[in-house]
Amino acid sequence: MSLFKARDWWSTILGEKEEFDQGCLCVADVDNSGSGQDKVIVGSYNGYLRIFNPHPVKPGDEVQPEDLLLEVQLQEPILQVEVGKFVSGTEGLHLAVLHCRKLCVYAVSGTQGNVEHGNQYQIKLMYEHNLQRTACNMTYGPFGGVKGRDLICIQSMDGMLMLFEQESYAFGRFLPGFLLPGPLAYSSRTDSFITVSSCQQVESYKYQVLAFATDADERHDTEQQKLSSGKRLVVDWVLNIGEQALDICIVSFNQGVSSVFVLGERNFFCLKDNGQIRFMKKLDYSPSCFIPYCSVREGTINALIANHNKILNVYQDITLKWATQLPCIPVSVKVANFQDLKGVIVTLSDDGHLQCSYLGTDPSLFQAPKVDSREINYEEMNAEMKELQKIIREATKTQDILPESEKQRDVTVTAEVSPDLDEESQAIDSEVKAGAVPSVTVKITIQSRVAAQKPCLAVCVQAPLAVTCDQFVFDDLEPDKSETVVLSVFLKENCSPPELEGTCMFSYNKPTELNPEGIPRVSQCSFSLPLKLVCFPAQPSKAGNHKLTIDTNKPPISFVTIFPDFVDPSEGDQANALGFQFLTGSKTTLLASKTSQRYRIQSDQLEDLWLVTKELIHRLQEYFKKQNCKDFACTFSGSIPLQEYFELIDQHFELRLNAEKYQELLSERAVQFRAIERRLLTRFKDKTPAPLQHLDTLLEGTFREVIALADAAEENQANMFQAFAKLKSATHLVIMLISLWQKLSTDQIAILEATFLPLAEDTQELGWEETVDAAVSYLLRTCLSKSSKEQALTLNSQLSMPKDTSRLKKNITLFCDRLAKGGRLSLSTDLATQPAAVMLGGCATIPESDLEERTIIPGSTAVFASLGQTTMQKSKP
């Protein structure tokens, strides 16, 4: 038991599965007993109204039935309950109950019981008001300085303040600039209403401004509650607090000073009558409710603030005086006076836990037992310490962040791709212009060794590929059970995909003894898709704008052997040319030399070479692996197609610039459109008709411009998506050619991929060009640097979209030059030339000292000397 836990004086649970909120609790002497003893009034969203008269009970005893004075079920949900002088002709207290479309005022009375069951209480409806608008909350007070009675003000969901002079409706006013309703309170000292608008501002409205704006002859006209009756208000003062408010409370414990307390989401404000901040307190928790009350020290005010950590804090101005633990999260808190005990804290939770508690502590009766004194054996302690240090050293040897994989996983996810395409295509809403878009079936099996709670499977393939269903939710899996799902993958967008791979992510909760709800776990697997999903066999083309030659150290293999799904078996071993027709319309040709150990890939588009080249090398490696040939190697001795690669970069960057221009134009036209709308609304609201002066024509023209710009921006976005897919394919090709050209290990290939493929998606805020430029610049000033002068270059603080691509292209060319001259890719800090700084942002341009003495062939395509046979290694995912 915590020392600072709230002491339970009286508590109960209200109903079953009922809901309560901030306005559902009120404490007052509602039956006018005159004893000064408060009653607890509670209303619920289920329509139940309960009135309690708590009495102290012994620990462990249940609440006595006579503590419940009254329980009645009303027809509608209860939004708020208040007690005040709401009936004319008497100064007795009455109960006001606010429903969604009705305000009811009841009189609560009790009669002396003649039997042991005690007194009998009942409520009598004094009057009710049917509301034309849906209510949100209400406040009450002596509006206009009236004596001996309270008036009621209701705020509707659409921003109208409806004021009632007891049995009659007075008038209604709309709040200016209204969006969503906020808390509402009334200040009797300044005779004004205070609320917090959706603009995160505290606003004050004088009652006199509301009253004078209403015609006296129409005060009793009930039709004023219609839309035509609302008038705009003029705000008295405004204070921007920069956050939404949970509640407002106005207190005045003496006639000279009153304070406006506002509880925000992260701050607690105390304001003066004129809106000036008296003090504020920044809260390091999320508050749920509060209430201020008088302080024993003059000039200060105490406040109770409850939070979502079940803690009730007691503040004296901004000083924390006490903190106590509550059994639940309260949505409303009050301070009441009961029999022989004043200042009882009454709290209500959203699920109906009503508690009356007080602050204090219980003395601890526990005394620690005496321990037997014994002599310390230092030799045993030293031996134990050495053993523990040995265990610590063994545990800290590895540098891995994640633990090693288990020998036998709790959940195993496997994906099996069908070797054949679907007989009936499962493609949905495909934008490919080809006649028939094929699809391939993927069968995913989940085998669980343990109990898996809340299992969920997500299947992801990179656009432009798509799946027929990407999310699967299962029932809880029992141990040694399995689930199987079947889906299809197809080409959705009208462009070739840069990768033919997919990923399965299976998430679940594994229950343990200490955590029955389960520990989140994830299992995943990847699968490869067949090349024939995006292309089909075609006649080889003799010409091509882009050509690549891959050298091997083994005689060429017949295409019938390595491409059986693309070659007709009737052609035999004579097939040395193979054509691939992509669904997007382009064609790629693969040629095998009859006299040398070379393969040539040619196409009209540079990006179309990637998938065929990757598939060729992969199938060659698989073929020789089956032949137990371990010395097979591929090499590339041609020129890196940097110039063609730079053209794709320029096309993508130009589309990004167009996207920025469209965004600026759309913003300008939207501002113009809203300005015209405001002027038109002003003309329409004017009581005196005035000519529109062609504002309607201007509005229609601006609207058409906005629609045209939005269509153009959407089309540019689609083009930019296709350009980024082409750029990724070409980048994969350049990475492969560099890895074939240089002797790059698996780690070095991973560095290349992280440098040139840092983003899965391209956005205006963070694009491919600035990210790659920063990564390449970092490598040039670290592992590929030539002097300490380059290492001393300063780093920019942030990444931003460049004006052009000249610096990026220069750095990529310089990057290839450094590799040609023996540079080594490494992120290890052991290199003598590499500083310990970490890349935080963009980098300044690397100066090209004497232009690296590189050789350039016509067409600005760099030529690099062959450095011998290079073994192609597949990087680990």
PDB file of C-alpha atoms in Angstrom, residues 525-715:
ATOM      1  CA  CYS A 525      10.133 -13.763 -44.768  1.00  0.00           C
ATOM      2  CA  SER A 526      10.774 -12.579 -48.308  1.00  0.00           C
ATOM      3  CA  PHE A 527       9.916 -14.085 -51.673  1.00  0.00           C
ATOM      4  CA  SER A 528      11.051 -13.543 -55.258  1.00  0.00           C
ATOM      5  CA  LEU A 529       8.648 -13.109 -58.152  1.00  0.00           C
ATOM      6  CA  PRO A 530       9.233 -14.574 -61.633  1.00  0.00           C
ATOM      7  CA  LEU A 531      10.433 -12.382 -64.490  1.00  0.00           C
ATOM      8  CA  LYS A 532       7.559 -13.539 -66.707  1.00  0.00           C
ATOM      9  CA  LEU A 533       5.173 -11.641 -64.415  1.00  0.00           C
ATOM     10  CA  VAL A 534       6.217  -8.363 -66.108  1.00  0.00           C
ATOM     11  CA  CYS A 535       7.382  -9.554 -69.563  1.00  0.00           C
ATOM     12  CA  PHE A 536       6.837 -12.321 -72.107  1.00  0.00           C
ATOM     13  CA  PRO A 537       8.936 -13.855 -74.922  1.00  0.00           C
ATOM     14  CA  ALA A 538       9.273 -11.878 -78.128  1.00  0.00           C
ATOM     15  CA  GLN A 539      11.347 -11.727 -81.281  1.00  0.00           C
ATOM     16  CA  PRO A 540      14.914 -10.480 -80.592  1.00  0.00           C
ATOM     17  CA  SER A 541      15.797  -7.020 -81.844  1.00  0.00           C
ATOM     18  CA  LYS A 542      18.971  -6.496 -83.773  1.00  0.00           C
ATOM     19  CA  ALA A 543      19.471  -2.879 -82.713  1.00  0.00           C
ATOM     20  CA  GLY A 544      19.331  -1.047 -79.400  1.00  0.00           C
ATOM     21  CA  ASN A 545      20.266   2.395 -78.123  1.00  0.00           C
ATOM     22  CA  HIS A 546      21.832   0.977 -74.942  1.00  0.00           C
ATOM     23  CA  LYS A 547      24.109  -2.078 -74.844  1.00  0.00           C
ATOM     24  CA  LEU A 548      25.948  -3.884 -72.049  1.00  0.00           C
ATOM     25  CA  THR A 549      28.442  -6.753 -72.284  1.00  0.00           C
ATOM     26  CA  ILE A 550      28.939  -9.157 -69.374  1.00  0.00           C
ATOM     27  CA  ASP A 551      32.099 -11.290 -69.447  1.00  0.00           C
ATOM     28  CA  THR A 552      32.337 -14.682 -67.742  1.00  0.00           C
ATOM     29  CA  ASN A 553      35.088 -17.241 -67.241  1.00  0.00           C
ATOM     30  CA  LYS A 554      32.972 -20.146 -68.504  1.00  0.00           C
ATOM     31  CA  PRO A 555      31.646 -21.066 -71.948  1.00  0.00           C
ATOM     32  CA  PRO A 556      28.213 -19.634 -72.724  1.00  0.00           C
ATOM     33  CA  ILE A 557      25.248 -21.738 -71.683  1.00  0.00           C
ATOM     34  CA  SER A 558      22.334 -22.373 -74.001  1.00  0.00           C
ATOM     35  CA  PHE A 559      19.295 -20.244 -73.282  1.00  0.00           C
ATOM     36  CA  VAL A 560      17.164 -23.381 -73.422  1.00  0.00           C
ATOM     37  CA  THR A 561      18.955 -24.479 -70.241  1.00  0.00           C
ATOM     38  CA  ILE A 562      18.919 -21.276 -68.233  1.00  0.00           C
ATOM     39  CA  PHE A 563      15.740 -19.671 -69.680  1.00  0.00           C
ATOM     40  CA  PRO A 564      13.423 -22.647 -70.282  1.00  0.00           C
ATOM     41  CA  ASP A 565      10.339 -20.519 -69.567  1.00  0.00           C
ATOM     42  CA  PHE A 566      11.201 -18.020 -72.331  1.00  0.00           C
ATOM     43  CA  VAL A 567      12.629 -20.297 -75.066  1.00  0.00           C
ATOM     44  CA  ASP A 568      10.761 -22.749 -77.239  1.00  0.00           C
ATOM     45  CA  PRO A 569      12.330 -26.228 -76.658  1.00  0.00           C
ATOM     46  CA  SER A 570      12.042 -26.963 -80.376  1.00  0.00           C
ATOM     47  CA  GLU A 571      14.849 -24.509 -81.111  1.00  0.00           C
ATOM     48  CA  GLY A 572      17.364 -26.795 -79.394  1.00  0.00           C
ATOM     49  CA  ASP A 573      20.793 -25.538 -78.406  1.00  0.00           C
ATOM     50  CA  GLN A 574      20.963 -23.149 -81.373  1.00  0.00           C
ATOM     51  CA  ALA A 575      19.076 -20.380 -79.556  1.00  0.00           C
ATOM     52  CA  ASN A 576      21.656 -17.686 -78.878  1.00  0.00           C
ATOM     53  CA  ALA A 577      19.268 -14.706 -78.981  1.00  0.00           C
ATOM     54  CA  LEU A 578      16.306 -14.081 -76.716  1.00  0.00           C
ATOM     55  CA  GLY A 579      13.751 -11.252 -76.685  1.00  0.00           C
ATOM     56  CA  PHE A 580      11.831  -9.934 -73.677  1.00  0.00           C
ATOM     57  CA  GLN A 581       8.711  -7.857 -74.348  1.00  0.00           C
ATOM     58  CA  PHE A 582       7.722  -5.884 -71.220  1.00  0.00           C
ATOM     59  CA  LEU A 583       4.071  -5.264 -70.485  1.00  0.00           C
ATOM     60  CA  THR A 584       4.741  -1.535 -70.608  1.00  0.00           C
ATOM     61  CA  GLY A 585       5.692  -1.794 -74.313  1.00  0.00           C
ATOM     62  CA  SER A 586       9.512  -1.735 -74.329  1.00  0.00           C
ATOM     63  CA  LYS A 587      11.667  -4.627 -75.538  1.00  0.00           C
ATOM     64  CA  THR A 588      15.029  -5.984 -74.341  1.00  0.00           C
ATOM     65  CA  THR A 589      17.242  -8.440 -76.237  1.00  0.00           C
ATOM     66  CA  LEU A 590      19.726 -10.925 -74.745  1.00  0.00           C
ATOM     67  CA  LEU A 591      22.546 -12.293 -76.968  1.00  0.00           C
ATOM     68  CA  ALA A 592      25.081 -15.040 -76.240  1.00  0.00           C
ATOM     69  CA  SER A 593      28.395 -15.062 -78.108  1.00  0.00           C
ATOM     70  CA  LYS A 594      29.228 -18.237 -80.041  1.00  0.00           C
ATOM     71  CA  THR A 595      32.987 -17.666 -79.993  1.00  0.00           C
ATOM     72  CA  SER A 596      33.678 -15.862 -76.691  1.00  0.00           C
ATOM     73  CA  GLN A 597      32.480 -16.128 -73.112  1.00  0.00           C
ATOM     74  CA  ARG A 598      30.268 -13.060 -73.286  1.00  0.00           C
ATOM     75  CA  TYR A 599      26.624 -12.082 -73.050  1.00  0.00           C
ATOM     76  CA  ARG A 600      25.167  -8.853 -74.457  1.00  0.00           C
ATOM     77  CA  ILE A 601      22.003  -7.122 -73.245  1.00  0.00           C
ATOM     78  CA  GLN A 602      20.546  -4.324 -75.366  1.00  0.00           C
ATOM     79  CA  SER A 603      17.438  -2.166 -75.220  1.00  0.00           C
ATOM     80  CA  ASP A 604      16.130   1.224 -76.252  1.00  0.00           C
ATOM     81  CA  GLN A 605      15.733   2.264 -72.591  1.00  0.00           C
ATOM     82  CA  LEU A 606      18.541   2.132 -70.026  1.00  0.00           C
ATOM     83  CA  GLU A 607      16.242   1.156 -67.135  1.00  0.00           C
ATOM     84  CA  ASP A 608      14.921  -1.892 -69.042  1.00  0.00           C
ATOM     85  CA  LEU A 609      18.377  -3.488 -68.958  1.00  0.00           C
ATOM     86  CA  TRP A 610      18.252  -3.971 -65.184  1.00  0.00           C
ATOM     87  CA  LEU A 611      15.775  -6.808 -64.669  1.00  0.00           C
ATOM     88  CA  VAL A 612      17.117  -8.895 -67.578  1.00  0.00           C
ATOM     89  CA  THR A 613      20.754  -8.391 -66.497  1.00  0.00           C
ATOM     90  CA  LYS A 614      19.950  -9.308 -62.913  1.00  0.00           C
ATOM     91  CA  GLU A 615      17.996 -12.395 -63.997  1.00  0.00           C
ATOM     92  CA  LEU A 616      20.818 -13.505 -66.332  1.00  0.00           C
ATOM     93  CA  ILE A 617      23.521 -13.314 -63.643  1.00  0.00           C
ATOM     94  CA  HIS A 618      21.266 -14.952 -61.050  1.00  0.00           C
ATOM     95  CA  ARG A 619      20.399 -17.894 -63.304  1.00  0.00           C
ATOM     96  CA  LEU A 620      24.030 -18.352 -64.338  1.00  0.00           C
ATOM     97  CA  GLN A 621      25.111 -18.465 -60.705  1.00  0.00           C
ATOM     98  CA  GLU A 622      22.364 -20.980 -59.859  1.00  0.00           C
ATOM     99  CA  TYR A 623      23.301 -23.157 -62.848  1.00  0.00           C
ATOM    100  CA  PHE A 624      27.012 -23.366 -62.002  1.00  0.00           C
ATOM    101  CA  LYS A 625      26.194 -23.823 -58.320  1.00  0.00           C
ATOM    102  CA  LYS A 626      24.252 -26.965 -59.220  1.00  0.00           C
ATOM    103  CA  GLN A 627      27.258 -28.088 -61.297  1.00  0.00           C
ATOM    104  CA  ASN A 628      29.476 -27.726 -58.183  1.00  0.00           C
ATOM    105  CA  CYS A 629      31.542 -25.089 -59.984  1.00  0.00           C
ATOM    106  CA  LYS A 630      32.900 -22.690 -57.373  1.00  0.00           C
ATOM    107  CA  ASP A 631      35.181 -20.534 -59.552  1.00  0.00           C
ATOM    108  CA  PHE A 632      32.467 -19.049 -61.781  1.00  0.00           C
ATOM    109  CA  ALA A 633      32.754 -15.273 -62.004  1.00  0.00           C
ATOM    110  CA  CYS A 634      31.245 -12.394 -63.972  1.00  0.00           C
ATOM    111  CA  THR A 635      32.947  -9.158 -64.908  1.00  0.00           C
ATOM    112  CA  PHE A 636      32.157  -5.936 -66.661  1.00  0.00           C
ATOM    113  CA  SER A 637      34.865  -4.173 -68.663  1.00  0.00           C
ATOM    114  CA  GLY A 638      32.825  -1.597 -70.550  1.00  0.00           C
ATOM    115  CA  SER A 639      32.020   1.988 -69.673  1.00  0.00           C
ATOM    116  CA  ILE A 640      29.652   2.926 -66.868  1.00  0.00           C
ATOM    117  CA  PRO A 641      26.673   4.629 -68.613  1.00  0.00           C
ATOM    118  CA  LEU A 642      26.821   7.733 -66.485  1.00  0.00           C
ATOM    119  CA  GLN A 643      25.611  10.133 -69.164  1.00  0.00           C
ATOM    120  CA  GLU A 644      22.414   8.148 -69.779  1.00  0.00           C
ATOM    121  CA  TYR A 645      22.032   7.764 -66.018  1.00  0.00           C
ATOM    122  CA  PHE A 646      22.313  11.542 -65.568  1.00  0.00           C
ATOM    123  CA  GLU A 647      19.538  12.074 -68.118  1.00  0.00           C
ATOM    124  CA  LEU A 648      17.158  10.012 -65.962  1.00  0.00           C
ATOM    125  CA  ILE A 649      18.220  12.053 -62.913  1.00  0.00           C
ATOM    126  CA  ASP A 650      17.461  15.303 -64.789  1.00  0.00           C
ATOM    127  CA  GLN A 651      14.041  14.028 -65.881  1.00  0.00           C
ATOM    128  CA  HIS A 652      13.101  13.097 -62.328  1.00  0.00           C
ATOM    129  CA  PHE A 653      14.400  16.382 -60.909  1.00  0.00           C
ATOM    130  CA  GLU A 654      12.508  18.410 -63.524  1.00  0.00           C
ATOM    131  CA  LEU A 655       9.257  16.758 -62.465  1.00  0.00           C
ATOM    132  CA  ARG A 656      10.031  17.631 -58.834  1.00  0.00           C
ATOM    133  CA  LEU A 657      10.500  21.274 -59.831  1.00  0.00           C
ATOM    134  CA  ASN A 658       7.173  21.165 -61.681  1.00  0.00           C
ATOM    135  CA  ALA A 659       5.509  19.766 -58.560  1.00  0.00           C
ATOM    136  CA  GLU A 660       6.788  22.741 -56.547  1.00  0.00           C
ATOM    137  CA  LYS A 661       5.473  25.186 -59.152  1.00  0.00           C
ATOM    138  CA  TYR A 662       2.050  23.518 -59.180  1.00  0.00           C
ATOM    139  CA  GLN A 663       1.938  23.640 -55.389  1.00  0.00           C
ATOM    140  CA  GLU A 664       2.723  27.370 -55.351  1.00  0.00           C
ATOM    141  CA  LEU A 665       0.129  28.104 -58.050  1.00  0.00           C
ATOM    142  CA  LEU A 666      -2.496  26.033 -56.229  1.00  0.00           C
ATOM    143  CA  SER A 667      -1.800  27.915 -53.009  1.00  0.00           C
ATOM    144  CA  GLU A 668      -2.173  31.279 -54.758  1.00  0.00           C
ATOM    145  CA  ARG A 669      -5.423  30.293 -56.487  1.00  0.00           C
ATOM    146  CA  ALA A 670      -6.829  28.852 -53.239  1.00  0.00           C
ATOM    147  CA  VAL A 671      -6.138  32.135 -51.423  1.00  0.00           C
ATOM    148  CA  GLN A 672      -7.814  34.010 -54.257  1.00  0.00           C
ATOM    149  CA  PHE A 673     -10.796  31.639 -54.197  1.00  0.00           C
ATOM    150  CA  ARG A 674     -11.328  32.090 -50.443  1.00  0.00           C
ATOM    151  CA  ALA A 675     -11.043  35.884 -50.744  1.00  0.00           C
ATOM    152  CA  ILE A 676     -13.746  35.943 -53.426  1.00  0.00           C
ATOM    153  CA  GLU A 677     -15.931  33.660 -51.290  1.00  0.00           C
ATOM    154  CA  ARG A 678     -15.643  36.016 -48.325  1.00  0.00           C
ATOM    155  CA  ARG A 679     -16.690  39.008 -50.419  1.00  0.00           C
ATOM    156  CA  LEU A 680     -19.630  37.112 -51.892  1.00  0.00           C
ATOM    157  CA  LEU A 681     -20.798  36.007 -48.440  1.00  0.00           C
ATOM    158  CA  THR A 682     -20.579  39.606 -47.251  1.00  0.00           C
ATOM    159  CA  ARG A 683     -22.748  40.715 -50.167  1.00  0.00           C
ATOM    160  CA  PHE A 684     -25.289  37.929 -49.579  1.00  0.00           C
ATOM    161  CA  LYS A 685     -25.572  38.688 -45.841  1.00  0.00           C
ATOM    162  CA  ASP A 686     -26.016  42.409 -46.406  1.00  0.00           C
ATOM    163  CA  LYS A 687     -29.616  43.452 -45.760  1.00  0.00           C
ATOM    164  CA  THR A 688     -29.378  46.043 -48.557  1.00  0.00           C
ATOM    165  CA  PRO A 689     -29.014  44.296 -51.956  1.00  0.00           C
ATOM    166  CA  ALA A 690     -25.904  45.350 -53.838  1.00  0.00           C
ATOM    167  CA  PRO A 691     -24.542  44.388 -57.280  1.00  0.00           C
ATOM    168  CA  LEU A 692     -22.079  41.498 -57.313  1.00  0.00           C
ATOM    169  CA  GLN A 693     -19.729  43.364 -59.677  1.00  0.00           C
ATOM    170  CA  HIS A 694     -18.890  40.131 -61.561  1.00  0.00           C
ATOM    171  CA  LEU A 695     -17.691  38.405 -58.400  1.00  0.00           C
ATOM    172  CA  ASP A 696     -19.653  35.289 -59.374  1.00  0.00           C
ATOM    173  CA  THR A 697     -17.883  35.168 -62.747  1.00  0.00           C
ATOM    174  CA  LEU A 698     -14.530  35.631 -61.057  1.00  0.00           C
ATOM    175  CA  LEU A 699     -15.377  32.868 -58.573  1.00  0.00           C
ATOM    176  CA  GLU A 700     -16.301  30.428 -61.354  1.00  0.00           C
ATOM    177  CA  GLY A 701     -13.138  31.241 -63.294  1.00  0.00           C
ATOM    178  CA  THR A 702     -10.949  30.786 -60.234  1.00  0.00           C
ATOM    179  CA  PHE A 703     -12.668  27.500 -59.463  1.00  0.00           C
ATOM    180  CA  ARG A 704     -11.915  26.220 -62.964  1.00  0.00           C
ATOM    181  CA  GLU A 705      -8.277  27.261 -62.580  1.00  0.00           C
ATOM    182  CA  VAL A 706      -8.014  25.410 -59.267  1.00  0.00           C
ATOM    183  CA  ILE A 707      -9.482  22.246 -60.815  1.00  0.00           C
ATOM    184  CA  ALA A 708      -7.171  22.489 -63.845  1.00  0.00           C
ATOM    185  CA  LEU A 709      -4.116  23.015 -61.644  1.00  0.00           C
ATOM    186  CA  ALA A 710      -5.118  20.117 -59.407  1.00  0.00           C
ATOM    187  CA  ASP A 711      -5.489  17.833 -62.447  1.00  0.00           C
ATOM    188  CA  ALA A 712      -2.113  18.954 -63.778  1.00  0.00           C
ATOM    189  CA  ALA A 713      -0.475  18.400 -60.383  1.00  0.00           C
ATOM    190  CA  GLU A 714      -2.013  14.932 -60.169  1.00  0.00           C
ATOM    191  CA  GLU A 715      -0.750  14.065 -63.650  1.00  0.00           C
TER     192      GLU A 715
END
